[in-house]
Coordinates of C-alpha atoms in Angstrom, one line a residue:
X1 CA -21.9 10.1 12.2
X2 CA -20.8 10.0 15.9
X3 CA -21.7 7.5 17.5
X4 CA -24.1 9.5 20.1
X5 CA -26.0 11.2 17.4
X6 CA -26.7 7.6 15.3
X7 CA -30.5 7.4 16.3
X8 CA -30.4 3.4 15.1
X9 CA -27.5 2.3 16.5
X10 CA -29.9 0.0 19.2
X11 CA -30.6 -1.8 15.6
X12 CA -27.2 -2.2 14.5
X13 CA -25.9 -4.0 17.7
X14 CA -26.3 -7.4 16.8
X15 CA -24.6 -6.9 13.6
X16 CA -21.5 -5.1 15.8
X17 CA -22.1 -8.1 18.0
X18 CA -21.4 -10.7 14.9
X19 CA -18.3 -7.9 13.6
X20 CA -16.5 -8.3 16.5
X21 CA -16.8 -12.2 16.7
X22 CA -15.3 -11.8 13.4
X23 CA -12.3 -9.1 14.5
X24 CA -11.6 -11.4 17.7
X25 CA -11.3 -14.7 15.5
X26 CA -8.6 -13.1 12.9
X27 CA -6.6 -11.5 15.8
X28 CA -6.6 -14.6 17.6
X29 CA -5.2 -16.9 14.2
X30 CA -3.1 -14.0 13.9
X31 CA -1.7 -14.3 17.7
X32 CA -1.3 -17.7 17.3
X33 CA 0.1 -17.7 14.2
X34 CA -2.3 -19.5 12.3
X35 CA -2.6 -16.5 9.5
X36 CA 1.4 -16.0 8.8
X37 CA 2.8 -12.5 9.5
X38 CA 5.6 -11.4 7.4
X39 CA 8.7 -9.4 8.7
X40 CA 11.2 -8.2 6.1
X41 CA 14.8 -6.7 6.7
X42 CA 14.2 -3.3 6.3
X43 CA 12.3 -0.7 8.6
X44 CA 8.3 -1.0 8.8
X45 CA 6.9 2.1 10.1
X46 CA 3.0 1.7 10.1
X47 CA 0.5 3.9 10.7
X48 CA -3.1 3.7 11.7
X49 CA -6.3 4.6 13.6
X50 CA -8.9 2.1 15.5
X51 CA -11.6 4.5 15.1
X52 CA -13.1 4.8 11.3
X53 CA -12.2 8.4 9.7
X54 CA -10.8 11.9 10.8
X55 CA -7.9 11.3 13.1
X56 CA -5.4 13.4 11.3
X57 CA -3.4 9.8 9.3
X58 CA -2.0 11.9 6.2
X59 CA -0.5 15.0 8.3
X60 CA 1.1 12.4 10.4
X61 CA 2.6 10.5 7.4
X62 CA 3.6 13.7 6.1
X63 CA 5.6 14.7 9.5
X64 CA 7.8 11.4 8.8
X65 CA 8.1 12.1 5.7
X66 CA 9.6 15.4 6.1
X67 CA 11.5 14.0 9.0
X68 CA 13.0 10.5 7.4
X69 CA 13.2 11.8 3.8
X70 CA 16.5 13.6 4.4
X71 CA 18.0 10.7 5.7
X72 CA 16.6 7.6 4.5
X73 CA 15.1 6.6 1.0
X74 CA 11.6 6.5 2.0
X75 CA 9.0 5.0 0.5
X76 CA 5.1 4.8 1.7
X77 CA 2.4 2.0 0.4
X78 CA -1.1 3.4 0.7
X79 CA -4.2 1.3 -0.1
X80 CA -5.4 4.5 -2.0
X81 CA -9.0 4.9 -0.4
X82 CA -11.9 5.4 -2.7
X83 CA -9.4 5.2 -6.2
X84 CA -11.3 3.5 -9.0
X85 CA -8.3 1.8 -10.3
X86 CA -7.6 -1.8 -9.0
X87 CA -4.5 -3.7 -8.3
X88 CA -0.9 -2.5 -7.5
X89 CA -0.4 1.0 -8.6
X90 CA 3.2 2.0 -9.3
X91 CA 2.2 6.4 -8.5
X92 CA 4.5 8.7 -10.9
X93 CA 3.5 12.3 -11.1
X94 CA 1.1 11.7 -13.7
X95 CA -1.2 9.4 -12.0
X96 CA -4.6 10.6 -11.3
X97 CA -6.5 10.8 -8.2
X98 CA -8.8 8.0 -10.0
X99 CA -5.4 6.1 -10.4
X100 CA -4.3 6.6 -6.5
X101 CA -6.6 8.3 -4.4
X102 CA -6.7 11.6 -3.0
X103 CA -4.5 11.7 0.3
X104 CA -1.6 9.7 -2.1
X105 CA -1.8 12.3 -4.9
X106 CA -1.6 15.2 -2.2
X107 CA 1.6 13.6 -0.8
X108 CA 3.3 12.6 -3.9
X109 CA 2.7 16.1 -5.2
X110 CA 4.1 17.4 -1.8
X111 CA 6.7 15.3 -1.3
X112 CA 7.7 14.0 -5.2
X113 CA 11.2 12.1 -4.5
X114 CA 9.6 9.1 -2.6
X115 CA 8.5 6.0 -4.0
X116 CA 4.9 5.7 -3.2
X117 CA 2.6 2.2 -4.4
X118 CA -0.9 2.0 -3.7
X119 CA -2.2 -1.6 -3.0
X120 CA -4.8 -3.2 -0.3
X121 CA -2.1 -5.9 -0.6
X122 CA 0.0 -4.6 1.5
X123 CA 2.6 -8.0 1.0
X124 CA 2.8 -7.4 -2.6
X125 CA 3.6 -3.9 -2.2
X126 CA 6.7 -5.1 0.6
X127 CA 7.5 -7.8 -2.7
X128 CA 7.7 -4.6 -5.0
X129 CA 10.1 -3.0 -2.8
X130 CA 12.1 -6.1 -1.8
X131 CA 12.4 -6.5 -5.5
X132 CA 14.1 -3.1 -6.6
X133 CA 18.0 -3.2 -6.9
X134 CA 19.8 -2.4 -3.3
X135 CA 20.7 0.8 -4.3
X136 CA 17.4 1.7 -5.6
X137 CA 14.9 0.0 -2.6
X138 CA 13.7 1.8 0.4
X139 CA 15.9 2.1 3.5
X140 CA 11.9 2.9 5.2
X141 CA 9.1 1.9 4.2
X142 CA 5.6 3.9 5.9
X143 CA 2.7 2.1 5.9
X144 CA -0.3 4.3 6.1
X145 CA -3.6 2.9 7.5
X146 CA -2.3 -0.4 7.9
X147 CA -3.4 -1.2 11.6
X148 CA -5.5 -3.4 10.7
X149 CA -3.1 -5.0 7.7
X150 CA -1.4 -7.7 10.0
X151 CA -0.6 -9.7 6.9
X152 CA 2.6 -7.5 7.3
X153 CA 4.3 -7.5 10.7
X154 CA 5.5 -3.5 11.0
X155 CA 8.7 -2.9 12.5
X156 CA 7.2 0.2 14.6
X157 CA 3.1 1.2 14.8
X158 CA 2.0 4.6 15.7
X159 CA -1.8 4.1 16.6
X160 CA -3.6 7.7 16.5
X161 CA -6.2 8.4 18.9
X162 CA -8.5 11.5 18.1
X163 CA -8.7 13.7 21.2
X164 CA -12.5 14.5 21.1
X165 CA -13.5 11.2 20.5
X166 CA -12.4 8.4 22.9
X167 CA -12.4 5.1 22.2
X168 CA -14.0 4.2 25.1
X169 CA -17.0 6.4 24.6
X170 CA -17.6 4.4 21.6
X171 CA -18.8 0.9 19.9
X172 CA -17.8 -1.6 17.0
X173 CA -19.1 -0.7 13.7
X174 CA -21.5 -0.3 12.4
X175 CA -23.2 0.4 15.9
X176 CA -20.3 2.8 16.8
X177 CA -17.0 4.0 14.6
X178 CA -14.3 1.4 16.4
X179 CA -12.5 -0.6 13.9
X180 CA -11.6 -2.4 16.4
X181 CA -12.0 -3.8 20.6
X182 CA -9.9 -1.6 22.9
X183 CA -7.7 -3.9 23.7
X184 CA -6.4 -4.0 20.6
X185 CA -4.6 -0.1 21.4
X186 CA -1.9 -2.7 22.9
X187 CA -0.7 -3.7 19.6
X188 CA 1.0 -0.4 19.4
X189 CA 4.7 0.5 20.0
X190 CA 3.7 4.5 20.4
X191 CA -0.4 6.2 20.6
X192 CA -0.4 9.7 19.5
X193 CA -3.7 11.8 21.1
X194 CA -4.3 13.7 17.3
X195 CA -5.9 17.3 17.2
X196 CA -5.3 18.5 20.5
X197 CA -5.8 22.1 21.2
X198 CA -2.9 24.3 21.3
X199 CA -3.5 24.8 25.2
X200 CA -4.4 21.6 26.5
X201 CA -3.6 21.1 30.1
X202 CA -1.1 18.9 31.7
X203 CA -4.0 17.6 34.1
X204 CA -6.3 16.9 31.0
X205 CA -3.6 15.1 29.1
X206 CA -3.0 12.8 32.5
X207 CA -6.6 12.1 32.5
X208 CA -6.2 10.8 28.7
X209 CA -3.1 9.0 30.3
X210 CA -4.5 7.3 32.8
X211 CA -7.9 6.3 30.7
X212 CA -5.7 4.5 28.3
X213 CA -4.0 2.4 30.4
X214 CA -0.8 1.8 28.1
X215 CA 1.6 -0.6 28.8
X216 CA 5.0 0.6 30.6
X217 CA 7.2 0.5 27.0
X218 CA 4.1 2.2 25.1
X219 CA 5.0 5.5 24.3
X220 CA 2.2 8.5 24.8
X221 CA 2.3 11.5 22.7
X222 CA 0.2 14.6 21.7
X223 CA -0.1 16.7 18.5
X224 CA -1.9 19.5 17.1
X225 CA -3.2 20.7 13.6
X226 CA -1.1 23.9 12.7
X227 CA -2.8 25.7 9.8
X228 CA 0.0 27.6 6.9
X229 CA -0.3 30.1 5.0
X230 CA -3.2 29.9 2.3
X231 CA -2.2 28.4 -1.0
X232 CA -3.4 28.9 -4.6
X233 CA -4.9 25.8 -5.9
X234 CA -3.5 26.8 -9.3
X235 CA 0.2 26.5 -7.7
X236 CA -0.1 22.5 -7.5
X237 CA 0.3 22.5 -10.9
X238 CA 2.6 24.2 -13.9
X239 CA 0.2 27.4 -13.7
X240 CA 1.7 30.2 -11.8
X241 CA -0.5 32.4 -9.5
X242 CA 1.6 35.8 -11.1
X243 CA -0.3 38.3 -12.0
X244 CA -2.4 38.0 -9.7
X245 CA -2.4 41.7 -7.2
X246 CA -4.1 40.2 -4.1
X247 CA -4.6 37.1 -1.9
X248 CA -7.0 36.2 1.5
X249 CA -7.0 39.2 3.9
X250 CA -8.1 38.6 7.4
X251 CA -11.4 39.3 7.8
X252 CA -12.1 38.6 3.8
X253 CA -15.4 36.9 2.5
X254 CA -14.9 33.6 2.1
X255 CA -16.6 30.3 0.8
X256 CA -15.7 27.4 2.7
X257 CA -15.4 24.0 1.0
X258 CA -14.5 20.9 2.8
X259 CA -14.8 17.1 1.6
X260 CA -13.4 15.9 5.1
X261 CA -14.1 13.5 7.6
X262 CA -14.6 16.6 10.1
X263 CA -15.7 19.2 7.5
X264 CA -17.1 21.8 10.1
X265 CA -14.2 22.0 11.6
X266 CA -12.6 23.3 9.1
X267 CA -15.6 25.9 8.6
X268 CA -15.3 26.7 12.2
X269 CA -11.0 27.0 12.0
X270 CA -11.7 29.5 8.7
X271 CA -14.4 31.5 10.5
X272 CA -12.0 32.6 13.2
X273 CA -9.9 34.6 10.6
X274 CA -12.3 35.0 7.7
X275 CA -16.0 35.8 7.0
X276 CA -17.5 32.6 6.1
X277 CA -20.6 33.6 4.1
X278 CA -21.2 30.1 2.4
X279 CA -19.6 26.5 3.4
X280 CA -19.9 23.6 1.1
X281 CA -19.5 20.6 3.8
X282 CA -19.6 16.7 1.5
X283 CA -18.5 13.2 2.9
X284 CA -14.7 12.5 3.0
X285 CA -13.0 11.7 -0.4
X286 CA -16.2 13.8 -2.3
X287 CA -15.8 13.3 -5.7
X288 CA -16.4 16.5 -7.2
X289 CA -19.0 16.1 -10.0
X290 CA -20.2 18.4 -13.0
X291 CA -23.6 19.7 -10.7
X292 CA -20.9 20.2 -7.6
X293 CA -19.4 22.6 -9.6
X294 CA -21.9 24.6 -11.7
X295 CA -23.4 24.9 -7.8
X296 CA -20.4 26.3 -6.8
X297 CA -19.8 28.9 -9.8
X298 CA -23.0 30.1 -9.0
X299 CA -23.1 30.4 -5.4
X300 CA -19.7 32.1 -6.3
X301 CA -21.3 34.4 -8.5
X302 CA -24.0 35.7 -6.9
X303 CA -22.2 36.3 -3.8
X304 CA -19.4 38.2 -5.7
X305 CA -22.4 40.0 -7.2
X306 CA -23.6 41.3 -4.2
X307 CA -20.9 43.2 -2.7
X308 CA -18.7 43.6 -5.7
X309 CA -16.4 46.1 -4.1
X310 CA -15.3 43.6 -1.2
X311 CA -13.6 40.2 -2.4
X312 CA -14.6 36.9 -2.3
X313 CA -12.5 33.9 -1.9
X314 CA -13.1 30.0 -1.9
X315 CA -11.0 27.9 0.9
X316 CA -11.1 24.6 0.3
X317 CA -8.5 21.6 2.7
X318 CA -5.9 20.5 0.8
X319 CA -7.6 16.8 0.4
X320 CA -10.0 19.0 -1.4
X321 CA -7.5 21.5 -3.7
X322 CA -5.8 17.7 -5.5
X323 CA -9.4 16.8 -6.8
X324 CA -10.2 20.5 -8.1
X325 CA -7.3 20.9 -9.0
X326 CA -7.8 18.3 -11.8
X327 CA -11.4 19.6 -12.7
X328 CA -9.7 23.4 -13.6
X329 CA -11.1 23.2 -16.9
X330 CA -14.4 23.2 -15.6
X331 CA -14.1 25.9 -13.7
X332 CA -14.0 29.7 -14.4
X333 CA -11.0 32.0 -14.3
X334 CA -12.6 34.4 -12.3
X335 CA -13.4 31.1 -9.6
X336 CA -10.0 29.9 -10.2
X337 CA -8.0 32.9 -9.3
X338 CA -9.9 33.2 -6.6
X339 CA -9.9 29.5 -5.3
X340 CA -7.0 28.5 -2.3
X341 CA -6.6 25.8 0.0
X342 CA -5.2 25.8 3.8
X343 CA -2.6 23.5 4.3
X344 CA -1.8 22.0 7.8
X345 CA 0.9 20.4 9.4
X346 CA 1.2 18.3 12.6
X347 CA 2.5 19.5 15.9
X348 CA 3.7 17.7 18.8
X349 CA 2.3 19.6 22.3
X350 CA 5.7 18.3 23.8
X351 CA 8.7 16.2 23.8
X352 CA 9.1 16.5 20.1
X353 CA 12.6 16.4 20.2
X354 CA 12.0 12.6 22.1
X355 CA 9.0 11.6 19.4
X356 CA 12.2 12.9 16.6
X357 CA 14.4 10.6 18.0
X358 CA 12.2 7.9 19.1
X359 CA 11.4 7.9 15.1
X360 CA 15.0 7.9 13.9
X361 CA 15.7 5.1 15.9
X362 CA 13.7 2.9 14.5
X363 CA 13.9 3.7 10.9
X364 CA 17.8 2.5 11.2
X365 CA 18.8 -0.7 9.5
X366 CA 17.6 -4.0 10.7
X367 CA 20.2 -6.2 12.7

């Protein structure tokens, strides 16, 4: 909830009060070295947001992913948000989203040649990989969402900065969404302003600029959400999509489904192509259960029912198509061949050629 729409966030001050108390005394034994960083001889690229939810983290990883994983051996740790294992989890292709989470299983299934663990202990993940023979460890590691994870001192941090919502318009949890005191933006080597729109002024980015007030070797970016072209849900998996004559028109019927930080978003990005007729919008990291899905055969069914000769599709965000994914027995074959996801993949606005390089740079060897 934003934090202008939370009608009791007078009542949750003191508690934000006592939160940041908290945040300033670990930063400080942090600063002052009284909680030990560790630094290790390989690359650290980390990661990370200040303000709780939606700032684009995964599409981000993904972009050094696709840019590293040509060079380097790259691996990524991941606490695995919202898994219901515990502990270190060594991801293979056949772990779960209950063994790893949803934003790991979409990556590993994306991108299946890196080594990817899942672990709030972000040290014993580093052990893990320090541990593997030399021609077998990481050249890179990525640390996703590890911001806050100072136990581990990152090499380079990329701090992400939603463009509609400002840290400065906004309080500590749980009175507001920050994570963490704006000062704290000056832990970062590089701030990238996430989910711009495609035609944001120059003056409008200089007033983001000059708002956050970066130090002189902080580097300032911006970067976009580009959708792709639609997928089957049935293609993340062995099952082919053949056979099947047809795919989303523009202009088509469409359910939307979205288990997002921002779901609405993504109903309002679909309705600009599609005819949204129905939108499904649950908490980020839903966990699609049995009554979820009878809901959504039916709503599917009735609405296919109603004008049979025009087609009916269900668009779900990729977060989304992992978790249904593994539920396919559950649903129908009519719901299943008719059931896609819309990937995305992050844009810079400009000087991508600089953030390219900028991000080579540092994933070289440690001196």
């Amino acid at each position: 909830m934003p934090y202008s729409s939370n009608p009791y966030r007078a009542l949750l001050r003191p508690l934000s009060v006592l939160y940041g108390w908290g945040v300033a005394l670990r930063h400080f034994c942090f600063d002052r070295g009284i909680l030990p960083q560790v630094s290790y001889p390989i690359p650290v690229i980390c990661v990370g947001n200040i303000i709780a939810g939606g700032t684009g983290k995964t599409p981000h990883v993904e972009y050094l992913i696709r840019l590293l994983g040509e060079r380097r051996r790259v691996a990524l740790i991941s606490r695995g948000y919202k898994r219901k294992s515990r502990g270190m989890i060594i991801a293979s292709s056949s772990s779960s989203v209950a063994d790893i989470g949803d934003e790991p299983k979409q990556i590993l299934t994306k991108y299946p040649n890196i080594r990817l663990v899942v672990d709030g202990n972000r040290r014993r993940a580093m052990a893990y990989f320090m541990s593997l023979p030399e021609d077998e460890r990481p050249e890179v590691v990525i640390m996703d969402d590890g911001y806050q994870h100072r136990y581990v001192r990152p090499s380079f941090s990329i701090l992400l900065i939603d463009a509609a919502r400002h840290p400065k318009d906004d309080h500590l949890l749980p009175e507001g969404l920050l994570r963490e005191p704006l000062e704290q933006i000056h832990r970062a080597d590089c701030v990238i302003i996430s989910k711009c729109p495609a035609n944001m002024s120059s003056i409008e980015r200089r007033i983001i600029d000059r708002g956050l007030r970066l130090y002189p070797h902080q580097q300032l970016f911006f970067s976009r959400m580009q959708p792709k072209a639609l997928c089957p849900v049935l293609s993340l998996g062995t099952e082919t999509a053949q056979g099947r004559g047809s795919a989303p028109m523009l202009g088509d019927r469409v359910m939307a489904l979205a288990g997002i930080a921002q779901g609405e978003a993504f109903v309002r990005q679909l309705s600009q192509s599609y005819s949204v007729v129905q939108s499904y919008c649950f908490a980020d990291h839903h966990n699609y259960r049995g009554e979820d899905l009878a809901r959504l055969e039916q709503a599917f069914a009735e609405l296919s029912a109603e004008q049979a000769d025009k087609p009916l599709w269900c668009i779900c965000t990729e977060k989304d198509a992992v978790r249904l994914y593994e539920h396919r027995s559950l649903l129908s074959s009519a719901l299943l061949e008719h059931l896609y996801y819309q990937p995305i993949e992050v844009k810079l606005l400009q000087r991508q050629e600089v953030f390219d390089r900028l991000i080579l740079s540092k994933a070289r060897p440690l001196r």
